[in-house]
mmCIF file of C-alpha atoms and ligand atoms in Angstrom:
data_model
loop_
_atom_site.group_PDB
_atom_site.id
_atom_site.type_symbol
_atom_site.label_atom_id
_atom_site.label_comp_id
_atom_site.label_asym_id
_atom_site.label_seq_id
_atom_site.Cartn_x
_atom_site.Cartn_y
_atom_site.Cartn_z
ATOM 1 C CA UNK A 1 -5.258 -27.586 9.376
ATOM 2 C CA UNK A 2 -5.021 -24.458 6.918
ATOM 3 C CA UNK A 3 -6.231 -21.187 8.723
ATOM 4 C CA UNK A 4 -9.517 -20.001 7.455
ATOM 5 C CA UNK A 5 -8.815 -17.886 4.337
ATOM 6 C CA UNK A 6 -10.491 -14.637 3.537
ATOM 7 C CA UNK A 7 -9.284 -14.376 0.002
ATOM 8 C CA UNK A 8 -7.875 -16.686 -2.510
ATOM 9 C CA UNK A 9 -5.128 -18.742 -2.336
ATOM 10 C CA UNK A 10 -3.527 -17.404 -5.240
ATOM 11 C CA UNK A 11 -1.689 -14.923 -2.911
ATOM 12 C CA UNK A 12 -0.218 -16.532 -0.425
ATOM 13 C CA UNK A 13 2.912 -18.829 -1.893
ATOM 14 C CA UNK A 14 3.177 -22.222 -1.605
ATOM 15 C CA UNK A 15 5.538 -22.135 0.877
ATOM 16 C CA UNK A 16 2.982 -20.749 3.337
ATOM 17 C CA UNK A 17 0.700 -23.773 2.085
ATOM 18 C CA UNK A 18 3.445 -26.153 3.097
ATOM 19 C CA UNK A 19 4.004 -25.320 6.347
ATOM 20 C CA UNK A 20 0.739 -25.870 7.039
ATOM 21 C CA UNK A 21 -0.322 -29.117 4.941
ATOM 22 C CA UNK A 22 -0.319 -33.103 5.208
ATOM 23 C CA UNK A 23 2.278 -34.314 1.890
ATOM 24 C CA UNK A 24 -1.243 -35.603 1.095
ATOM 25 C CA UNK A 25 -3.200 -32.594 1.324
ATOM 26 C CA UNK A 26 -0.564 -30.245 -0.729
ATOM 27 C CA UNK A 27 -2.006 -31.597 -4.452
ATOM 28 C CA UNK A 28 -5.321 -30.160 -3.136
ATOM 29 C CA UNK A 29 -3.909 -27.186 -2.453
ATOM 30 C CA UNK A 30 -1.774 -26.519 -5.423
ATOM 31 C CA UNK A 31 -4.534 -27.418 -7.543
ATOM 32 C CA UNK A 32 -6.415 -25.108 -5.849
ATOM 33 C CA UNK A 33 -3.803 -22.130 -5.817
ATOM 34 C CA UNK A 34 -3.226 -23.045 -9.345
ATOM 35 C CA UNK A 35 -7.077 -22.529 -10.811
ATOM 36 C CA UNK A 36 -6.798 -18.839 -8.135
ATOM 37 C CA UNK A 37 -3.789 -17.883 -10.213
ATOM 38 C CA UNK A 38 -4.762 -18.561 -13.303
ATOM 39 C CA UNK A 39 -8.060 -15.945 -13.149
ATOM 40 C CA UNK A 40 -6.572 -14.124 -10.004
ATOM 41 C CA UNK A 41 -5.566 -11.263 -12.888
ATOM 42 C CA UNK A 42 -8.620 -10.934 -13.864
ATOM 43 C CA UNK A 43 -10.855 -10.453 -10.972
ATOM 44 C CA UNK A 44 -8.679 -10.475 -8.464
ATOM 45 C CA UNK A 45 -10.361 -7.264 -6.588
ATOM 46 C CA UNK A 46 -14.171 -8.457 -7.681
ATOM 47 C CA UNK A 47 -15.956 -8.746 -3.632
ATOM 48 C CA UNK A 48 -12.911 -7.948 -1.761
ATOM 49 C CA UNK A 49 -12.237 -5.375 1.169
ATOM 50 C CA UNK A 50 -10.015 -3.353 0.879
ATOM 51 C CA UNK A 51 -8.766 -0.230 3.461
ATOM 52 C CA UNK A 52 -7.114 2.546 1.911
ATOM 53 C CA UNK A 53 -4.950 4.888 4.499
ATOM 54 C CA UNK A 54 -5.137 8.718 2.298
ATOM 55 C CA UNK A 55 -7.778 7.370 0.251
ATOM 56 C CA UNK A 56 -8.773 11.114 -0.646
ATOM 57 C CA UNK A 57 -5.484 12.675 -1.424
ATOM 58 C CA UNK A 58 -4.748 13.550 -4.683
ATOM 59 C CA UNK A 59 -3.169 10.462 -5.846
ATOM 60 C CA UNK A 60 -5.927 8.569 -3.191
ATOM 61 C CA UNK A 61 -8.700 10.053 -4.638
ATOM 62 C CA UNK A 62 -7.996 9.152 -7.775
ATOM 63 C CA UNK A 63 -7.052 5.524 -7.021
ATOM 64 C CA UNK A 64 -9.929 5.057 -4.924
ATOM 65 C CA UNK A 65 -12.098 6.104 -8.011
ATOM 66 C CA UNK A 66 -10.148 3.291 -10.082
ATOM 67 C CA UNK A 67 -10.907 0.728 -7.604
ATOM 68 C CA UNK A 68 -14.425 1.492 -7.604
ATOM 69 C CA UNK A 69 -14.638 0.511 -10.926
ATOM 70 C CA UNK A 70 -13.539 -3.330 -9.748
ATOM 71 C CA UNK A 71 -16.763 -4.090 -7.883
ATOM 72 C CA UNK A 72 -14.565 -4.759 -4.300
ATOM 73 C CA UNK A 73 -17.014 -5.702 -1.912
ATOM 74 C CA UNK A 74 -16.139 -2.632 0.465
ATOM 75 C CA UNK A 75 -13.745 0.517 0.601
ATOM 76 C CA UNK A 76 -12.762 2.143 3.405
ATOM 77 C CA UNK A 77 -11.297 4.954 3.304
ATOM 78 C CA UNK A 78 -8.870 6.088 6.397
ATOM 79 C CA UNK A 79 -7.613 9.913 6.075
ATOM 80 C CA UNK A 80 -7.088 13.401 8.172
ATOM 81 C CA UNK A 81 -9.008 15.062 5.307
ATOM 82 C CA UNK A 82 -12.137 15.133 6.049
ATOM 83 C CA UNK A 83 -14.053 16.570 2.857
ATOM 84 C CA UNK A 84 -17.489 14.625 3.371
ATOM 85 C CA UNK A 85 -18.452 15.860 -0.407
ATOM 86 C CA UNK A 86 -15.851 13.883 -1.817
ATOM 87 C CA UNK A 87 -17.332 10.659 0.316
ATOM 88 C CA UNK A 88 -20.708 11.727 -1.147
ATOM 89 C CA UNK A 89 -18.927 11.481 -4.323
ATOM 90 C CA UNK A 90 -16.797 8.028 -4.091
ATOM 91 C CA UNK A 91 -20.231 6.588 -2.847
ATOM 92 C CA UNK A 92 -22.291 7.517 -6.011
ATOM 93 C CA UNK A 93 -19.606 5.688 -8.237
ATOM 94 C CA UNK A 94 -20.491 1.795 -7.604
ATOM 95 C CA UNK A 95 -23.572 0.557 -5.981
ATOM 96 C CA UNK A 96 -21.824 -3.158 -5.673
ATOM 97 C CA UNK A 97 -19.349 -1.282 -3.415
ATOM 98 C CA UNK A 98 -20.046 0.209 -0.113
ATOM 99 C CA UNK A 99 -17.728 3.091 0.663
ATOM 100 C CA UNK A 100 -16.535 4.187 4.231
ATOM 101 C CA UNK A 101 -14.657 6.840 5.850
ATOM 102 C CA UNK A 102 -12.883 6.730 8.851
ATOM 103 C CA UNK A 103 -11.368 9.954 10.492
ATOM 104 C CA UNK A 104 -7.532 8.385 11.123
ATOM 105 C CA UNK A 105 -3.927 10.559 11.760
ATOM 106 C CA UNK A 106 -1.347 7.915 11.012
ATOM 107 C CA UNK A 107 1.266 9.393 13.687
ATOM 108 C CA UNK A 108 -1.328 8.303 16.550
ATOM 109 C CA UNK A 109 -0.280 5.111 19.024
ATOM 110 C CA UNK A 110 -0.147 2.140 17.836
ATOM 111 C CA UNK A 111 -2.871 1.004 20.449
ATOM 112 C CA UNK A 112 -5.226 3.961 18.777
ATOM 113 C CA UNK A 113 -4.542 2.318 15.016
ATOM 114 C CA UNK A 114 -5.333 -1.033 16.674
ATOM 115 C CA UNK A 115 -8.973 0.027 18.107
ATOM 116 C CA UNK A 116 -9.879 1.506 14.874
ATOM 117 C CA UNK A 117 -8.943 -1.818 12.665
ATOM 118 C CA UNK A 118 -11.021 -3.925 15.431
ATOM 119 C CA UNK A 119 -13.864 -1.618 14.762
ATOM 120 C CA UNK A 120 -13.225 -2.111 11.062
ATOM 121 C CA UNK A 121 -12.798 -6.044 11.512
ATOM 122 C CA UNK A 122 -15.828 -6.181 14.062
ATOM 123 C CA UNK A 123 -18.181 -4.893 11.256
ATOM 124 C CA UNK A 124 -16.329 -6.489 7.980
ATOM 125 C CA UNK A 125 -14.854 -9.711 9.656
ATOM 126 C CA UNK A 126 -12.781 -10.205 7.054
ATOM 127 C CA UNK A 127 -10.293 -7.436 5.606
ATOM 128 C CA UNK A 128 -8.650 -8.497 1.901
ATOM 129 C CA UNK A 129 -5.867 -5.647 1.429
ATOM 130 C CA UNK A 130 -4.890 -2.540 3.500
ATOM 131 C CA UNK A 131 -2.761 0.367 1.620
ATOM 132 C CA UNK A 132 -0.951 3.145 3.279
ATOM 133 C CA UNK A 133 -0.833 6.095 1.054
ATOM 134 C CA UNK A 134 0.079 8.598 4.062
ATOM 135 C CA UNK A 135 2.439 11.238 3.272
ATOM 136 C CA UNK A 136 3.719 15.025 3.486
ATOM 137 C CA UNK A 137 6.332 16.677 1.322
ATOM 138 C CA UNK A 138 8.442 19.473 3.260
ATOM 139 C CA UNK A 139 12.057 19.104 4.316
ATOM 140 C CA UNK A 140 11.643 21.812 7.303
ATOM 141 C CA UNK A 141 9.539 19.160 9.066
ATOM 142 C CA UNK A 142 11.676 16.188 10.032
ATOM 143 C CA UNK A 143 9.819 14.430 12.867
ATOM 144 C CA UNK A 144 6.625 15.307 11.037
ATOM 145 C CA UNK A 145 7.926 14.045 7.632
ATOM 146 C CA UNK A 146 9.231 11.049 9.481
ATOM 147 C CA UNK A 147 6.341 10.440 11.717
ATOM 148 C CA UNK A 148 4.030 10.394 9.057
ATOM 149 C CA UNK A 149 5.375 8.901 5.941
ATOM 150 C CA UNK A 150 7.555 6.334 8.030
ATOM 151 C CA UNK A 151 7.016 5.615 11.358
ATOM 152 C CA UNK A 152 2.805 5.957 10.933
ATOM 153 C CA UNK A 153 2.976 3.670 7.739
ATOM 154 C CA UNK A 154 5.043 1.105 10.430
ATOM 155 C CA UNK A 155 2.318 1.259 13.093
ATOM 156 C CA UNK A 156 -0.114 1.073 10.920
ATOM 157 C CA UNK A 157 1.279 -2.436 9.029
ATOM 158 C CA UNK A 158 2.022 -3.729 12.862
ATOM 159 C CA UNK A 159 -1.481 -2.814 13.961
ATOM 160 C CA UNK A 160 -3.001 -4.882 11.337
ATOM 161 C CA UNK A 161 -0.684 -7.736 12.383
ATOM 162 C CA UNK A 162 -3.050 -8.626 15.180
ATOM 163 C CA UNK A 163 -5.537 -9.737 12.604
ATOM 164 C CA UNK A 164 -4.087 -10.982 10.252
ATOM 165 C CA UNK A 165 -0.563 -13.255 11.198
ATOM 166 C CA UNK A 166 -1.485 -16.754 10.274
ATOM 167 C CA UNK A 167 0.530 -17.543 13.743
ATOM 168 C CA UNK A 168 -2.204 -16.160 15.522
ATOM 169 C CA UNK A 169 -4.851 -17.791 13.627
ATOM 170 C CA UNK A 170 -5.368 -15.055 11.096
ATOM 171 C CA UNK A 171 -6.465 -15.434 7.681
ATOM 172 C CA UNK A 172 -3.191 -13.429 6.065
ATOM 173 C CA UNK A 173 -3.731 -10.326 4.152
ATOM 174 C CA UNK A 174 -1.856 -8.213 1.441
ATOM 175 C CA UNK A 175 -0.057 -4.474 2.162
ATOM 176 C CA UNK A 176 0.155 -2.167 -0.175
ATOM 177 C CA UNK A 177 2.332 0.515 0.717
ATOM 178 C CA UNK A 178 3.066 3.681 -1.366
ATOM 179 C CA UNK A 179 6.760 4.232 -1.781
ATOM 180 C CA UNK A 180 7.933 6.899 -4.255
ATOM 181 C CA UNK A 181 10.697 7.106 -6.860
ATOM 182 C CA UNK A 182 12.377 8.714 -4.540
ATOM 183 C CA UNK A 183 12.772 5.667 -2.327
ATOM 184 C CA UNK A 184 15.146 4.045 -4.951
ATOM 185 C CA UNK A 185 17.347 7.678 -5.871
ATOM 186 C CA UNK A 186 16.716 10.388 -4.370
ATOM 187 C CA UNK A 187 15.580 14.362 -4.419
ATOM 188 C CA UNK A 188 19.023 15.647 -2.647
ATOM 189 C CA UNK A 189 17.321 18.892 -2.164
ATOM 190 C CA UNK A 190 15.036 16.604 -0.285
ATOM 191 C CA UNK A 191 17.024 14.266 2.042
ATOM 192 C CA UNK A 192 13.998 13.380 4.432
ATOM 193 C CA UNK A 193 11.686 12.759 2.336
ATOM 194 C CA UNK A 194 13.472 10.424 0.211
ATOM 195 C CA UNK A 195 14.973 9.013 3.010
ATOM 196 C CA UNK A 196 11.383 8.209 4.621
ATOM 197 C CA UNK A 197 10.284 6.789 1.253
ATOM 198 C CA UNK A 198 13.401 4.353 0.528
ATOM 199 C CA UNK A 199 12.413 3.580 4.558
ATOM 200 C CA UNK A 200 9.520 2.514 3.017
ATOM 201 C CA UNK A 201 10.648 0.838 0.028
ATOM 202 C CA UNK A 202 13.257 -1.309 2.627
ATOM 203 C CA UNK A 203 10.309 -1.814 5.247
ATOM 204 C CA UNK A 204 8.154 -3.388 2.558
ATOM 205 C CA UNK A 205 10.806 -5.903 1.219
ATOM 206 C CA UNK A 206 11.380 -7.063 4.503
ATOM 207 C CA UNK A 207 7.468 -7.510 5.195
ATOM 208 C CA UNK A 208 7.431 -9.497 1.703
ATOM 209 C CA UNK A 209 10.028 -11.869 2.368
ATOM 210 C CA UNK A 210 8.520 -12.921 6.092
ATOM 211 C CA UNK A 211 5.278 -13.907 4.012
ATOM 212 C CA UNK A 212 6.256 -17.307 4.216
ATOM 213 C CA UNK A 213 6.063 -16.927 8.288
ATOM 214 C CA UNK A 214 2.924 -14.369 8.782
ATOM 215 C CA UNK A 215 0.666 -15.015 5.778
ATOM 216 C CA UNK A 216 0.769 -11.243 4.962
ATOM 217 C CA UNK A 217 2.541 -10.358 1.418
ATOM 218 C CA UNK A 218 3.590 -6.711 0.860
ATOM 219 C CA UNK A 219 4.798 -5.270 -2.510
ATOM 220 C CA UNK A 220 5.055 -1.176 -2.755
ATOM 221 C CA UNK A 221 3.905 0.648 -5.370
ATOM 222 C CA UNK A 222 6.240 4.102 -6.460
ATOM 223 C CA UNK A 223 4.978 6.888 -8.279
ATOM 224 C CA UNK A 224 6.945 9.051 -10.386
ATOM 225 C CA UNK A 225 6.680 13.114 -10.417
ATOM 226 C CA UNK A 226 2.732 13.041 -10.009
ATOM 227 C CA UNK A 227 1.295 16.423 -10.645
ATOM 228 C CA UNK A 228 -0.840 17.179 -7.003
ATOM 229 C CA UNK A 229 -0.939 19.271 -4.658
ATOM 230 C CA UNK A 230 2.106 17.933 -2.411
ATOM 231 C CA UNK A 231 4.432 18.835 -5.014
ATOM 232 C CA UNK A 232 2.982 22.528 -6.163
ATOM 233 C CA UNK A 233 5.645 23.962 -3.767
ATOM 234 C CA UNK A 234 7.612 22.478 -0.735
ATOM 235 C CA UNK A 235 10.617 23.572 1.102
ATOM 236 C CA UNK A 236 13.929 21.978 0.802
ATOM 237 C CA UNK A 237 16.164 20.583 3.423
ATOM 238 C CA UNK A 238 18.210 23.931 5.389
ATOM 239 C CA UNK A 239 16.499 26.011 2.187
ATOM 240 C CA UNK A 240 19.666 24.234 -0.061
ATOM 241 C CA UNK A 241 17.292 24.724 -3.627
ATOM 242 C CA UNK A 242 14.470 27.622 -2.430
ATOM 243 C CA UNK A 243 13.148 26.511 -6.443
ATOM 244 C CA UNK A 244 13.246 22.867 -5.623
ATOM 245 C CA UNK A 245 9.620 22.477 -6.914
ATOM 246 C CA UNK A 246 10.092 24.695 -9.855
ATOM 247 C CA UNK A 247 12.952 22.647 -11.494
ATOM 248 C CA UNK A 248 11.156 19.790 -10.731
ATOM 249 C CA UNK A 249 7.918 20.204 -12.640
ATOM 250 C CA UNK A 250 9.915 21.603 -15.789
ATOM 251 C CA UNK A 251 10.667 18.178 -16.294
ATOM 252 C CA UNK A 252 8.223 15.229 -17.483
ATOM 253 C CA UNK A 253 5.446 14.358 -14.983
ATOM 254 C CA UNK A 254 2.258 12.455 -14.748
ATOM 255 C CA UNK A 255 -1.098 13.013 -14.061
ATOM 256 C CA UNK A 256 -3.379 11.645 -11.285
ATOM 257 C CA UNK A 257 -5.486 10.017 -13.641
ATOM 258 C CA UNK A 258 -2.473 8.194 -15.137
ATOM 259 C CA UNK A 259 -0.315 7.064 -11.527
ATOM 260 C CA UNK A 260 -4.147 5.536 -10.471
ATOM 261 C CA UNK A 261 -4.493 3.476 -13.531
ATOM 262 C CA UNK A 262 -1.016 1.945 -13.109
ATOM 263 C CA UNK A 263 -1.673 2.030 -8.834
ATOM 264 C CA UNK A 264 -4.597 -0.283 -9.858
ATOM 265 C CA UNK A 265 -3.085 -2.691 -12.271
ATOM 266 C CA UNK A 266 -0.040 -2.933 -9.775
ATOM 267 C CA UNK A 267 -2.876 -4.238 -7.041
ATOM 268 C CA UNK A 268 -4.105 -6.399 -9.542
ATOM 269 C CA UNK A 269 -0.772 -8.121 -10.217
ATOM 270 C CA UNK A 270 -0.707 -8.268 -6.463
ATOM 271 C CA UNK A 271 3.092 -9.707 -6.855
ATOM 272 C CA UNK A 272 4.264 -10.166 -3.091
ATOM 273 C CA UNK A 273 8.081 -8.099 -3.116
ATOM 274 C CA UNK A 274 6.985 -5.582 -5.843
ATOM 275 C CA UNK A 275 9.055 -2.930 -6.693
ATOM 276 C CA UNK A 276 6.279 -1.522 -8.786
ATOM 277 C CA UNK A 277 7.690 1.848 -10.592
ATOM 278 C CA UNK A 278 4.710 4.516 -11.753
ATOM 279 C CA UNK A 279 5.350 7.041 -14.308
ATOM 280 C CA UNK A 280 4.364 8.270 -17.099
ATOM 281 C CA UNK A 281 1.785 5.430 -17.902
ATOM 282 C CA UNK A 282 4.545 2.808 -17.342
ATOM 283 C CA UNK A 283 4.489 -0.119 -14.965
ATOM 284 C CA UNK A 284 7.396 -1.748 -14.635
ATOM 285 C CA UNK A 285 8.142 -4.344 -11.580
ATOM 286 C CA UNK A 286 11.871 -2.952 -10.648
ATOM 287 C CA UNK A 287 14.869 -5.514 -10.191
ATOM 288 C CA UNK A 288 16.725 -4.463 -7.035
ATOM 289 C CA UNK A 289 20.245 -5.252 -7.130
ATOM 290 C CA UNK A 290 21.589 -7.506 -4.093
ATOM 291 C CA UNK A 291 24.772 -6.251 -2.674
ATOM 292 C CA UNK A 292 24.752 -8.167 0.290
ATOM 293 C CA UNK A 293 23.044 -11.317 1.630
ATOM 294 C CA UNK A 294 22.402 -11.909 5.492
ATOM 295 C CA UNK A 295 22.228 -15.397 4.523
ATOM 296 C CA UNK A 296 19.141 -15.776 7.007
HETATM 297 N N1 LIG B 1 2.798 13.513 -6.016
HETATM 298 C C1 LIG B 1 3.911 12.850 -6.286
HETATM 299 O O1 LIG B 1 4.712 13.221 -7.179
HETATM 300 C C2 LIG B 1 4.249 11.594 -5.518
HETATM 301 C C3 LIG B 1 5.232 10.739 -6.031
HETATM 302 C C4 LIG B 1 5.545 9.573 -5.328
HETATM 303 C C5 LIG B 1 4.891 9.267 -4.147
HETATM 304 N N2 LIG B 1 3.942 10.124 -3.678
HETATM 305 C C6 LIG B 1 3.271 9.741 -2.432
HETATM 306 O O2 LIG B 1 1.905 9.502 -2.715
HETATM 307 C C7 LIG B 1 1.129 9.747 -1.535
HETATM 308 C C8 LIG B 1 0.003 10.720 -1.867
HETATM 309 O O3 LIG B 1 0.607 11.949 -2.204
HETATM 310 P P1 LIG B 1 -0.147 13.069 -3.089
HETATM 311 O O4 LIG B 1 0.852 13.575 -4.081
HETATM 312 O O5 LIG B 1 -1.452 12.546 -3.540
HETATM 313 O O6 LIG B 1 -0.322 14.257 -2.050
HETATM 314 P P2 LIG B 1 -1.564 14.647 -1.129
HETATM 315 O O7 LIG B 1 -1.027 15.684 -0.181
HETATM 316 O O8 LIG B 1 -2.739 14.969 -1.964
HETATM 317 O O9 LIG B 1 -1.870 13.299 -0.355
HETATM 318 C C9 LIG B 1 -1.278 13.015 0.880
HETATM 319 C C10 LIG B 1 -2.263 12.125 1.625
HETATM 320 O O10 LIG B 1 -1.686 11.746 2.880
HETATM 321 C C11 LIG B 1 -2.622 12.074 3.885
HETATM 322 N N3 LIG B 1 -1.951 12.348 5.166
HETATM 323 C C12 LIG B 1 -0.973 13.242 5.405
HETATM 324 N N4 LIG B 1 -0.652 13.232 6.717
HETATM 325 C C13 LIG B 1 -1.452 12.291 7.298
HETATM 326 C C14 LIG B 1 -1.605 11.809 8.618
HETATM 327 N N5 LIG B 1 -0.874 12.285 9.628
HETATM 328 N N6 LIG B 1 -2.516 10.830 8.836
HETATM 329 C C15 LIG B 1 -3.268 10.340 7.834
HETATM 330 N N7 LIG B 1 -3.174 10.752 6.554
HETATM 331 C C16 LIG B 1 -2.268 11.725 6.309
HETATM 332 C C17 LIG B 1 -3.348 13.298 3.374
HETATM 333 O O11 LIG B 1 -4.537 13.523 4.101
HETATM 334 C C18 LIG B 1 -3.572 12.869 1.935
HETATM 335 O O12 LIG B 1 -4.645 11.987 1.830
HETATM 336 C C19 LIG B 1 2.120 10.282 -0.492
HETATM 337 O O13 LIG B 1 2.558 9.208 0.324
HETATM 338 C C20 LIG B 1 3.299 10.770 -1.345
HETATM 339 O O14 LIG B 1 4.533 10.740 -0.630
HETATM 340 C C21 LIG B 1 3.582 11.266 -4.321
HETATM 341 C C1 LIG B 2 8.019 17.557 -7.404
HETATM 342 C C2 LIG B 2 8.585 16.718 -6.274
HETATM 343 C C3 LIG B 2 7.773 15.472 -6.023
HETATM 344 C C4 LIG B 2 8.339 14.687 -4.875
HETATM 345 C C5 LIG B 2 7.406 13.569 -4.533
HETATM 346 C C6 LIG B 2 7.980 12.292 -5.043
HETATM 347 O O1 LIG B 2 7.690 11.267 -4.113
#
C-alpha cells in the first residue's frame, strides 16, 4: 500500500505512485495527483512545515519573512546566529505560523544533525520541506568553505533521509538547497566557493533524479549578486584579485527583498530538478545542457 503521505501528492511523480500501486488503484491516484497539481500553485505552502537551515542570514531572513506570509503550519529555523530579537521578530509576523529556532552548525556529525531532526520530527511528526541555506564566502578558508557550504549541506540532506525515504516507510519530503550563480560559471577569483556551490548544484540533480526511488524531490534555487553582508568584502583565492568584492558590486545586483520574493515563488513551483536562477527579479528554471549520459 502507498506510504502515509505528509503532503500532497502533487509532488511526488507518478512514477513514485507506480511503484507502489495495484494497475487498479493508479486512476485513484492520478486523479488524485491531478486535482493536487492543479491548486498545488496556489497554496502549495498553506499548513505545511517547513525547516529552514540559515533561516536568519541575510538572504534567510528575508525569505523566512516571505514564507511567513504563506500561512505554513510551522517554521523552524536552524542557524549558528543566534540573534533571539530577530526570532522575537519572525514570530510577531503570522499568528497561523509558529516559528522555531534551533541552535545548529552544519559542519557537526552527521549523528549530531540526526538527533536534532528526531527532536524536530518527535514534536512535528510530520516535516513538509527542509532548505539548506548554509554558507560562507572567503577563499582563504578551504576546509571551512567546503565544510560548510558542501559537505554540511550533504549531511544535512542524508540526515533527513532517515525520515523521510519512502524505502523505510517514510512519507517523502522536498529539499531545497541554495546553490548560487556561481554553481553554473564561476567567480575565478573565487575557485572554492564556486566550486562548493556547482557541488551543490550537481548534488541536488542527483538527489532529484533518485526521487523516483526515495520519495524525496530536490530542486536548488541560485541567487544572483545579492547585496548582504557575505559579499561586502571577502578574500580571494592566494589574494589573486585583493578588489574581488569591489568589481563585483560595480556591476548590477539585487536586493534581499527581491532574491526572497523569487526564493519563494521558486518553492512554490516546487519543480523536482530545478535549476531555479535568482536575479534581478527574474526567475527563470535553467536548461542544463547534457554532455554525457551514464545511461543508468
Ligand atoms: N549574497 C549573494 O550574493 C549570494 C548569491 C548566491 C548564493 N548565496 C548563498 O546564499 C546563502 C545565504 O548567504 P547570504 O548572502 O545571505 O549571507 P549571510 O552570511 O547573511 O548568510 C549565511 C548564512 O549561513 C549561515 N551559516 C554559515 N556557517 C554556518 C554553519 N557552520 N552552520 C550553520 N549555518 C551557517 C549563517 O549563520 C547565515 O545564516 C549562502 O549559502 C550563500 O552562499 C548568496
Ligand atoms: C559579490 C560576490 C558574491 C558571491 C556570492 C555568489 O554566490
Amino acid at each position: 500500500m502507498f506510504p502515509k503521505l505528509c503532503r500532497p501528492l502533487s509532488s511526488i511523480n507518478f512514477r513514485t505512485v507506480k511503484c507502489f500501486c495495484k494497475p487498479r488503484q493508479l486512476n485513484k491516484y492520478y486523479n488524485i495527483i491531478a486535482r493536487a497539481n492543479s491548486s498545488a500553485s496556489s497554496s502549495f505552502l498553506c499548513d505545511k512545515n517547513v525547516i529552514f537551515v540559515a533561516g536568519l542570514g541575510d538572504i534567510g531572513l528575508d525569505t523566512s519573512k516571505e514564507l511567513l506570509k504563506r500561512d505554513l503550519k510551522n517554521l523552524v529555523i536552524l542557524d549558528r546566529i543566534d540573534k533571539p530579537e530577530l526570532v522575537c521578530e519572525l514570530k510577531e509576523l503570522n499568528p497561523k505560523t509558529k516559528v522555531t529556532f534551533m541552535p545548529y552548525d552544519v559542519t557537526v556529525p552527521i549523528a549530531e544533525s540526526k538527533k536534532l531532526l528526531k527532536k524536530i520530527f518527535d514534536k512535528l511528526k510530520c516535516v513538509d520541506i527542509l532548505i539548506n541555506g548554509a554558507g560562507i564566502l572567503d577563499d582563504h578558508k578551504i576546509e571551512a568553505t567546503i565544510a560548510v557550504n558542501y559537505t554540511g549541506l550533504v549531511n544535512t540532506t542524508t540526515a533527513i533521509m532517515d525520515f523521510w525515504d519512502i524505502r523505510k516507510g517514510g512519507p517523502g519530503g522536498i529539499i531545497c538547497n541554495i546553490g548560487s550563480v556561481t554553481g553554473f560559471n564561476p567567480i575565478t577569483q573565487v575557485p572554492v566557493y564556486s566550486g562548493s556551490k556547482a557541488a551543490v548544484v550537481n548534488f541536488t540533480s542527483s538527489l532529484a533524479k533518485l526521487a523516483h526511488i526515495t520519495g524525496v524531490t530536490a530542486y536548488t534555487v541560485n541567487p544572483g549578486i545579492t547585496r548582504t553582508s557575505l559579499v561586502a568584502k571577502f578574500n580571494s583565492w592566494l589574494d589573486v584579485e585583493p578588489d574581488v568584492a569591489e568589481l563585483l558590486l560595480e556591476h548590477p545586483t539585487q536586493s534581499t527583498k527581491e532574491c526572497a520574493a523569487s526564493f519563494v515563488k521558486a518553492i512554490e513551483k516546487n519543480k523536482n530538478g530545478g535549476l531555479w536562477f535568482l536575479d534581478q527579479g527574474i526567475l527563470e528554471d535553467i536548461k542544463w545542457d547534457k554532455h554525457w549520459d551514464p545511461c543508468i
